Coordinates of C-alpha atoms in Angstrom, one line a residue:
X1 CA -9.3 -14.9 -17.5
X2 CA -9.1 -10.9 -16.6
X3 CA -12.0 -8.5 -17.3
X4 CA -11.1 -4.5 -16.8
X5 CA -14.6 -3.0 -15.1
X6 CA -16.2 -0.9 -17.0
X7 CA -16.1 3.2 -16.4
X8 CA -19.9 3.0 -15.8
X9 CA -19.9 0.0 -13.4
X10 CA -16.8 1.7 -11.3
X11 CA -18.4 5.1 -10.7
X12 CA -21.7 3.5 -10.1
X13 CA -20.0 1.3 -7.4
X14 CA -18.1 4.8 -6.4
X15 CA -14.9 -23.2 18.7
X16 CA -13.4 -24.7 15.8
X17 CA -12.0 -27.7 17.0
X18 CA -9.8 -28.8 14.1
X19 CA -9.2 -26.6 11.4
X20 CA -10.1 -29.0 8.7
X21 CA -13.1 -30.4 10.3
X22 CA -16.4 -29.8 8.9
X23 CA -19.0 -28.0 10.6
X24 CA -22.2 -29.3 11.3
X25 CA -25.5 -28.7 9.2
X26 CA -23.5 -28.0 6.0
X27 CA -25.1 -27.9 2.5
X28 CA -23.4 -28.1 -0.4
X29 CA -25.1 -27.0 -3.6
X30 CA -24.1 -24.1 -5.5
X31 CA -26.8 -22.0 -4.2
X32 CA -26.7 -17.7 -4.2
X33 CA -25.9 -16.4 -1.1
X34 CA -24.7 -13.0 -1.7
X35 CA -22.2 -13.9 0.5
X36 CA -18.8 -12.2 0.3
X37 CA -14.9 -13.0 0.7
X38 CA -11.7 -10.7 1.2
X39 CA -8.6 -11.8 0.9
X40 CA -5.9 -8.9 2.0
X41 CA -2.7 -10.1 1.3
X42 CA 0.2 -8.1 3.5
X43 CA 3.1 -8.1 1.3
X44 CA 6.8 -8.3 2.8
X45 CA 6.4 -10.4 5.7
X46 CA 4.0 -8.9 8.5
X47 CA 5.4 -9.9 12.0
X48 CA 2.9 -12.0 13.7
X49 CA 4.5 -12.2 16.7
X50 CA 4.1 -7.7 17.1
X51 CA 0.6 -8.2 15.7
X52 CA -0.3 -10.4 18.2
X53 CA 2.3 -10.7 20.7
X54 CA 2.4 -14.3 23.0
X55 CA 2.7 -12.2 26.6
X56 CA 1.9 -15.6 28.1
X57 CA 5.2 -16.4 26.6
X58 CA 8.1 -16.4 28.9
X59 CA 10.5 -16.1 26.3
X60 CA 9.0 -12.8 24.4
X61 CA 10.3 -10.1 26.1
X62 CA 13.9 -11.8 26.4
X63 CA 13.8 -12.0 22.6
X64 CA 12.3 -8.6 21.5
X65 CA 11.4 -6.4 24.2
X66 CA 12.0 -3.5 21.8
X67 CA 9.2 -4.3 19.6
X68 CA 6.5 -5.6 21.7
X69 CA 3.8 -3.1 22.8
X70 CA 3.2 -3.6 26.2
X71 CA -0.1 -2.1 25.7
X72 CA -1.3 -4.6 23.4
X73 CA -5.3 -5.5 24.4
X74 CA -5.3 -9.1 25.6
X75 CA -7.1 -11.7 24.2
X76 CA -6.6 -14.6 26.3
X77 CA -4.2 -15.8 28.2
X78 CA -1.5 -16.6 26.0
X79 CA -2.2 -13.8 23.0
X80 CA -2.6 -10.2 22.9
X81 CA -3.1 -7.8 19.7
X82 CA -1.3 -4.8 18.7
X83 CA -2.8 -1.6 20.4
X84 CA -2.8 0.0 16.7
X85 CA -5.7 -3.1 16.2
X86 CA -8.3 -0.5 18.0
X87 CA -11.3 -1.4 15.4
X88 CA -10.2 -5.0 14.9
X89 CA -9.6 -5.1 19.4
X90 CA -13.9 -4.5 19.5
X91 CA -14.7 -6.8 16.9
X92 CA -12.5 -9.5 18.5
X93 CA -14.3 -8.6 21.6
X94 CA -17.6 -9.1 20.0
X95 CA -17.2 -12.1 18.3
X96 CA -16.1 -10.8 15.0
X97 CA -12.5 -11.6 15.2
X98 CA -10.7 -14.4 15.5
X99 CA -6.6 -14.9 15.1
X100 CA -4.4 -17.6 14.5
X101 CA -0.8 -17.9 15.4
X102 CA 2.3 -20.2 14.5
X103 CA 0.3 -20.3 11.1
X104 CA 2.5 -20.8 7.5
X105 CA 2.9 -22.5 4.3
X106 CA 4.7 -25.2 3.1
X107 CA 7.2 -22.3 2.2
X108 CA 10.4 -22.0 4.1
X109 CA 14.0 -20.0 2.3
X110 CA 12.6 -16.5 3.0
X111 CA 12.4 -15.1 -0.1
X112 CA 9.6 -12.7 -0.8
X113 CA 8.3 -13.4 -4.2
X114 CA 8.6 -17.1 -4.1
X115 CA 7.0 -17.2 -0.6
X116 CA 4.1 -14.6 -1.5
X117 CA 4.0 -17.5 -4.9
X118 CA 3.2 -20.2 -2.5
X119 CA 0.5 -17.9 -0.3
X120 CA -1.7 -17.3 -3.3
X121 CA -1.0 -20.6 -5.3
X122 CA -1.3 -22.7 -2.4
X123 CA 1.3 -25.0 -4.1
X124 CA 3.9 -27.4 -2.1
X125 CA 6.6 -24.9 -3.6
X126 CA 6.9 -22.1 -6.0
X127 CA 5.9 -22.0 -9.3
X128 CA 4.6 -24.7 -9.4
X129 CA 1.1 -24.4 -10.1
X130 CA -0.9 -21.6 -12.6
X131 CA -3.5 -20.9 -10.8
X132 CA -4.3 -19.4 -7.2
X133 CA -6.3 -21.1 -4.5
X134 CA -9.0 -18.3 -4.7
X135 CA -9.1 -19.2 -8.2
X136 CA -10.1 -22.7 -7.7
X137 CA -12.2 -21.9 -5.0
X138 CA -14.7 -19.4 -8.0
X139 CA -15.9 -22.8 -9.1
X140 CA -17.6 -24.2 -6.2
X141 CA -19.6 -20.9 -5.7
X142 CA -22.9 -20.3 -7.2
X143 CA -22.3 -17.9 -10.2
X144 CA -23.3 -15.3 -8.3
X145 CA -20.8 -15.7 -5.7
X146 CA -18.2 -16.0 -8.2
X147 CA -18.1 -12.6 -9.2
X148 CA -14.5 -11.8 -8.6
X149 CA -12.3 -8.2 -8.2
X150 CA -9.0 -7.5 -7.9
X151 CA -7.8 -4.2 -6.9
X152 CA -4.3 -4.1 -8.5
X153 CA -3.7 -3.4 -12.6
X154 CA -3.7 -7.2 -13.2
X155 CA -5.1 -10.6 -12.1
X156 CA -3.0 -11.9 -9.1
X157 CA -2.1 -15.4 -9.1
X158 CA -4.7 -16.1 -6.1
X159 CA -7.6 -15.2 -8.3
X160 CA -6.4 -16.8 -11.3
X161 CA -8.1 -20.3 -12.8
X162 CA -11.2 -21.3 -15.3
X163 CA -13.2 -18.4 -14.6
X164 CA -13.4 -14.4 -15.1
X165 CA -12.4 -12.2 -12.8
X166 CA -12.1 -8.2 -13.4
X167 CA -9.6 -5.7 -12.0
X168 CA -10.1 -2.4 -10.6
X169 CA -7.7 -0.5 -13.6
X170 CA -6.3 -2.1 -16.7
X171 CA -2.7 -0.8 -16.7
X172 CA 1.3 -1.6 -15.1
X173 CA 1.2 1.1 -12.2
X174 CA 2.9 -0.9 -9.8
X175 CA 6.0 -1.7 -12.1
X176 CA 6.0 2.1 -13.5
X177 CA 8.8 4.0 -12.5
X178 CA 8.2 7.7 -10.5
X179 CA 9.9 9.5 -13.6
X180 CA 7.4 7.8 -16.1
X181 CA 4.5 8.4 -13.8
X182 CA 4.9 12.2 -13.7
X183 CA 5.2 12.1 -17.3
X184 CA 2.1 10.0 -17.5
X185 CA 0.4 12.7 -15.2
X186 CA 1.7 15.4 -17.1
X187 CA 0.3 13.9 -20.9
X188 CA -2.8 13.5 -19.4
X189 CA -3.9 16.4 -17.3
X190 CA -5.1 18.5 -20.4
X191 CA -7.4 15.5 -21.3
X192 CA -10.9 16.0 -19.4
X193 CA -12.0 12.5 -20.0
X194 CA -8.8 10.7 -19.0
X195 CA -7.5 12.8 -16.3
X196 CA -9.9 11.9 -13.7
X197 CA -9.3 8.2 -14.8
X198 CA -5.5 8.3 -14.1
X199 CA -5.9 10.4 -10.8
X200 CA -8.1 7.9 -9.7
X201 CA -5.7 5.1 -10.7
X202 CA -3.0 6.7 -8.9
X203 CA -5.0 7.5 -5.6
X204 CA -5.0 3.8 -5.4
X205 CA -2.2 2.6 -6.3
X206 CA -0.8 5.0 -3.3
X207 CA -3.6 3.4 -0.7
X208 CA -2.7 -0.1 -1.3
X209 CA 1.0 0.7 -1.4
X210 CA 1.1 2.9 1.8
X211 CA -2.0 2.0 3.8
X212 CA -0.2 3.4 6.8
X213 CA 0.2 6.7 5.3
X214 CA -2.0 10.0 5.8
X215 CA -2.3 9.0 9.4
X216 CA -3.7 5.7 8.7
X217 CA -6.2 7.6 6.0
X218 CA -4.6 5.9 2.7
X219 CA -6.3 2.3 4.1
X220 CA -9.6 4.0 4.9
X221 CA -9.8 5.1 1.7
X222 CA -8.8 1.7 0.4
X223 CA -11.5 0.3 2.6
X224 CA -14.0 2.6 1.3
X225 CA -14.0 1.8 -2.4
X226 CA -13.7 -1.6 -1.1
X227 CA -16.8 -1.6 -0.3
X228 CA -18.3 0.2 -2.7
X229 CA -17.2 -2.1 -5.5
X230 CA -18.5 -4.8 -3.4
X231 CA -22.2 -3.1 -3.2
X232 CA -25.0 -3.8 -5.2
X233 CA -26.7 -6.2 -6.7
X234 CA -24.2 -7.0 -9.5
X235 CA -21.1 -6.1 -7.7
X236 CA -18.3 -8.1 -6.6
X237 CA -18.5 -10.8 -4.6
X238 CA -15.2 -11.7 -4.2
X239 CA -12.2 -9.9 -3.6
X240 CA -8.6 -9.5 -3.2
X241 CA -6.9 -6.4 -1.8
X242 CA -3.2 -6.0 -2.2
X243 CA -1.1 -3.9 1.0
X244 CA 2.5 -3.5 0.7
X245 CA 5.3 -1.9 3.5
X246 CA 5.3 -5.0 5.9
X247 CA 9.1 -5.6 5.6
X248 CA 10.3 -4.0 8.8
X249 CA 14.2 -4.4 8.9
X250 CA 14.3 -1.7 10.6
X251 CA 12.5 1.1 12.9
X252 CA 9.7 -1.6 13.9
X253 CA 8.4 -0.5 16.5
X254 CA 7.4 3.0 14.3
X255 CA 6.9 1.8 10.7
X256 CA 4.4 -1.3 12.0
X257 CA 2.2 0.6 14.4
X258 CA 1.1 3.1 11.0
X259 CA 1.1 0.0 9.3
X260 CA -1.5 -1.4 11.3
X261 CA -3.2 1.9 11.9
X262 CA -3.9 2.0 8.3
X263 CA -4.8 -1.8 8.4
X264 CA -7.4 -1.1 11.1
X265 CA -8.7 1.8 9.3
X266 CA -9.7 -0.2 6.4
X267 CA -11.4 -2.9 8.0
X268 CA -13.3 -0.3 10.0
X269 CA -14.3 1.6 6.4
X270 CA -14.9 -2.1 4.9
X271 CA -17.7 -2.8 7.8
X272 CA -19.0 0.5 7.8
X273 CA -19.4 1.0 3.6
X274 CA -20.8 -3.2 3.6
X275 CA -23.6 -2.4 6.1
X276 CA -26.0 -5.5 6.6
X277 CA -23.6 -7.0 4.5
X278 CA -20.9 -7.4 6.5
X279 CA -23.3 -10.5 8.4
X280 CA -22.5 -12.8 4.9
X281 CA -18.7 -11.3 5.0
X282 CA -15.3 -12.8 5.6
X283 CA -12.3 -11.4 5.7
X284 CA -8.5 -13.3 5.9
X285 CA -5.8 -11.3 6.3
X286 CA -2.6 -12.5 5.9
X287 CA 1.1 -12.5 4.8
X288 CA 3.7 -15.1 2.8
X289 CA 6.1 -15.8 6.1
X290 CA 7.1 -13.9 9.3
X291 CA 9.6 -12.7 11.1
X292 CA 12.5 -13.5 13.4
X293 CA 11.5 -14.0 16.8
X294 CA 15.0 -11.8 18.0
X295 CA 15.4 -8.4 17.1
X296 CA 18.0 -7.2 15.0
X297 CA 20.9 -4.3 15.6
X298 CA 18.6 -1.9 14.0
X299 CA 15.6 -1.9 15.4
X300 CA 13.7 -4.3 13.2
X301 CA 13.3 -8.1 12.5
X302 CA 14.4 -10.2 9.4
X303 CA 12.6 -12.5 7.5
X304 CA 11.3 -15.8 9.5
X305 CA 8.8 -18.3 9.1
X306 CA 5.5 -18.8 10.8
X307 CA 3.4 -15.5 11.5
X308 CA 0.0 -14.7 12.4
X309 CA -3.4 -14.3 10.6
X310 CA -6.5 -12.5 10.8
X311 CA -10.0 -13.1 10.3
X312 CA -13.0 -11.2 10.9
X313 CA -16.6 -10.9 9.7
X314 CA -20.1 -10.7 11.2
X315 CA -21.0 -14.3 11.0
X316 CA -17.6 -16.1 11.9
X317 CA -19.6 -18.3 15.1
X318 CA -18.4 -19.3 18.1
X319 CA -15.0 -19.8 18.9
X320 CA -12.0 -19.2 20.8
X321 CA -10.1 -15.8 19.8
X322 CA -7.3 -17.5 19.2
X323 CA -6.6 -21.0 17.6
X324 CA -2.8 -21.9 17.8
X325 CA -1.0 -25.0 19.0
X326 CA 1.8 -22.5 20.2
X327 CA 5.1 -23.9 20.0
X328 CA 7.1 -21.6 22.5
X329 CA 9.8 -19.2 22.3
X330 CA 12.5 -21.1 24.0
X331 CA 16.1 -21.2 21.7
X332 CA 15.3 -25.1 21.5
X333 CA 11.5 -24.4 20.1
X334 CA 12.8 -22.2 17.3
X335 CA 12.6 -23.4 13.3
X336 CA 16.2 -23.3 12.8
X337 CA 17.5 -21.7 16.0
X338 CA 15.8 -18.2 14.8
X339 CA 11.9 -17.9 13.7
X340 CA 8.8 -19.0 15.3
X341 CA 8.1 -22.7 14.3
X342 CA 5.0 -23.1 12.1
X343 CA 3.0 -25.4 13.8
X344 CA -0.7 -24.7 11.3
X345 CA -0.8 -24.8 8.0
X346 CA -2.4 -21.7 5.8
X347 CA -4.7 -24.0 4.1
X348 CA -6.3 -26.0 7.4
X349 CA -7.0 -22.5 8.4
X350 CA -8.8 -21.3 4.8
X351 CA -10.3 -24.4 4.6
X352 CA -12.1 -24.2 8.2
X353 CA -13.1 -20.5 7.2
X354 CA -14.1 -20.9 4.1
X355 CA -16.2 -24.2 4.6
X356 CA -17.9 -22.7 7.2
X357 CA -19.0 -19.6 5.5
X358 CA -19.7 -20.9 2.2
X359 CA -21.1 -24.2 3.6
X360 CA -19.1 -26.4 1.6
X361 CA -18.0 -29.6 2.0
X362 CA -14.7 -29.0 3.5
X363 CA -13.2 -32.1 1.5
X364 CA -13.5 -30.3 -1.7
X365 CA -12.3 -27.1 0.1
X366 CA -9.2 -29.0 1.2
X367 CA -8.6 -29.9 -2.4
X368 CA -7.9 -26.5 -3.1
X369 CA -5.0 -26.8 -0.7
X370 CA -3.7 -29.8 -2.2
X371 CA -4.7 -32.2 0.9

């Protein structure tokens, strides 16, 4: 079910040790928590291995010194992160952070739309279920903790199921062409009540498209009303936040350090607009598959498999910064002679996180999953 928010509610909002285990002291009624989830999805493949690069890894720089920041902030031994990370680097380093690597779906042909179908379905392959995992999840969560948000025109599949969830603006901007939305503009700038509407639909349709853009501002931005639609007593509660521009085919090295810039920036806005609420807070950031572990004649990488993922929050627990069973980047390690084998699936990560910070019982959070 889809619900558009209303014109008054949007200006007035203006050590893990196995990654499916449950967590000790868990409860698991439907209580209010006011706690909150994010889910920013990084469409086009996001290279894990540039986001956080395996130094430890005697193979990386054979396969891709040209896109590897030697600067990257290390982690541990094994894992660095991308020296764009700057905001997300401090929070890893205070316990806010975490990563995990050689991390995919059941998804493996490469193709965009089917493998971003399997990220937010959570389905064996896609298509093949109606309904997202975040969708599923809505149930378990006290009514109050159910009260969902996407920030795109229209439900995404992740948030779709049994129960309502509202979007940020009831319209098609993403599938508009440039010709119709200067026309659009151009109808409705004489209009004083519905001008400021559509300038404010197009501001963020241009955030979550470009988040890199503006020197890293257009993800601030996004980060900012983020949170704003997340404050307040009857606010969002849960929420999905759509970033496009992570297929790098070619000029890497360039087109991913704004990307992440603009990344960074809106988890730094996020924290900073949440306040005290970033403590009941999780974010996951993710994408639908990676990126080949070589580097192509042009400066980029193609589309792979496994990739890396993000989580932060002020009450992720202790931990190690990194949870991976790292396969290696040796040719005879590779999935297929050419990506970075999966070696953890998406939902044992989601249903560790989300367990945890809901205190489920990570059995019915599995479900989700399909396991």
């Amino acid at each position: 079910m889809t619900i558009a928010l209303s014109r008054r509610r949007l200006l007035g909002a203006a050590g893990l040790a196995g990654a499916s285990m449950a967590l000790p002291g868990m409860a698991f009624a439907q209580a209010a928590t006011a706690k909150r989830l994010v889910f920013v999805i990084q469409r086009g493949a996001a290279d894990g291995l540039a986001i956080m690069p395996p130094m430890g890894d005697p193979d990386l720089m054979r396969l891709r010194a040209g896109l590897t920041e030697t600067e990257a902030t290390p982690l541990d031994s094994m894992f660095a992160l991308h020296p764009s990370l700057g905001v997300v680097s401090k929070m890893f380093a205070n316990g806010e952070a975490r990563g995990y690597h050689a991390i995919a779906t059941d998804y493996r042909n490469r193709s965009h739309f089917d493998g971003q179908n399997v990220l937010e379905s959570a389905a064996s392959r896609p298509y093949e279920l109606p309904t997202g995992w975040m969708g599923r999840l809505l149930p378990l969560l006290s009514p109050d903790d159910a009260r969902a948000l996407a920030m795109v025109p229209a439900v995404p599949l992740a948030l779709r199921g049994e129960m309502t969830v509202s979007t940020y603006a009831n319209n098609r901007l993403p599938d508009a062409s440039e010709d119709l939305m200067q026309r659009l503009t151009m109808l409705y700038e004489a209009d004083t009540e519905l001008a400021p509407l559509w300038t404010e639909a197009v501001k963020t349709k241009e955030m979550a498209g470009d988040i890199g853009g503006n020197n890293g501002r257009n993800g601030g931005e996004l980060g900012k009303l983020a949170a704003a639609l997340m404050n307040g007593p009857e606010a969002a509660r849960v929420m999905m936040i759509e970033t496009g521009g992570w297929d790098t085919h070619s000029a890497q090295k360039r087109r991913l350090s704004q990307q992440l810039n603009g990344l960074d920036t809106l988890i730094s806005e996020l924290k900073l607009g949440l306040g005290d609420a970033w403590s009941e807070t999780l974010v996951i950031v993710a994408t639908e598959f990676g990126r080949t572990a070589a580097i192509n004649g042009t400066g980029g990488s193609d589309h792979g498999t496994a990739s890396a993922a993000l989580v932060l929050g002020g009450n992720l627990g202790p931990g190690p910064k990194v949870i991976a069973n790292w396969p290696g980047l040796a040719a005879d390690k590779l999935y297929q002679g050419r990506d970075l084998a999966p070696t953890m699936h998406f939902g044992e990560m989601a249903t560790a996180e989300l367990s945890r910070h809901y205190r489920l019982d990570a059995a019915k959070v599995s479900a989700i999953f399909g396991a």
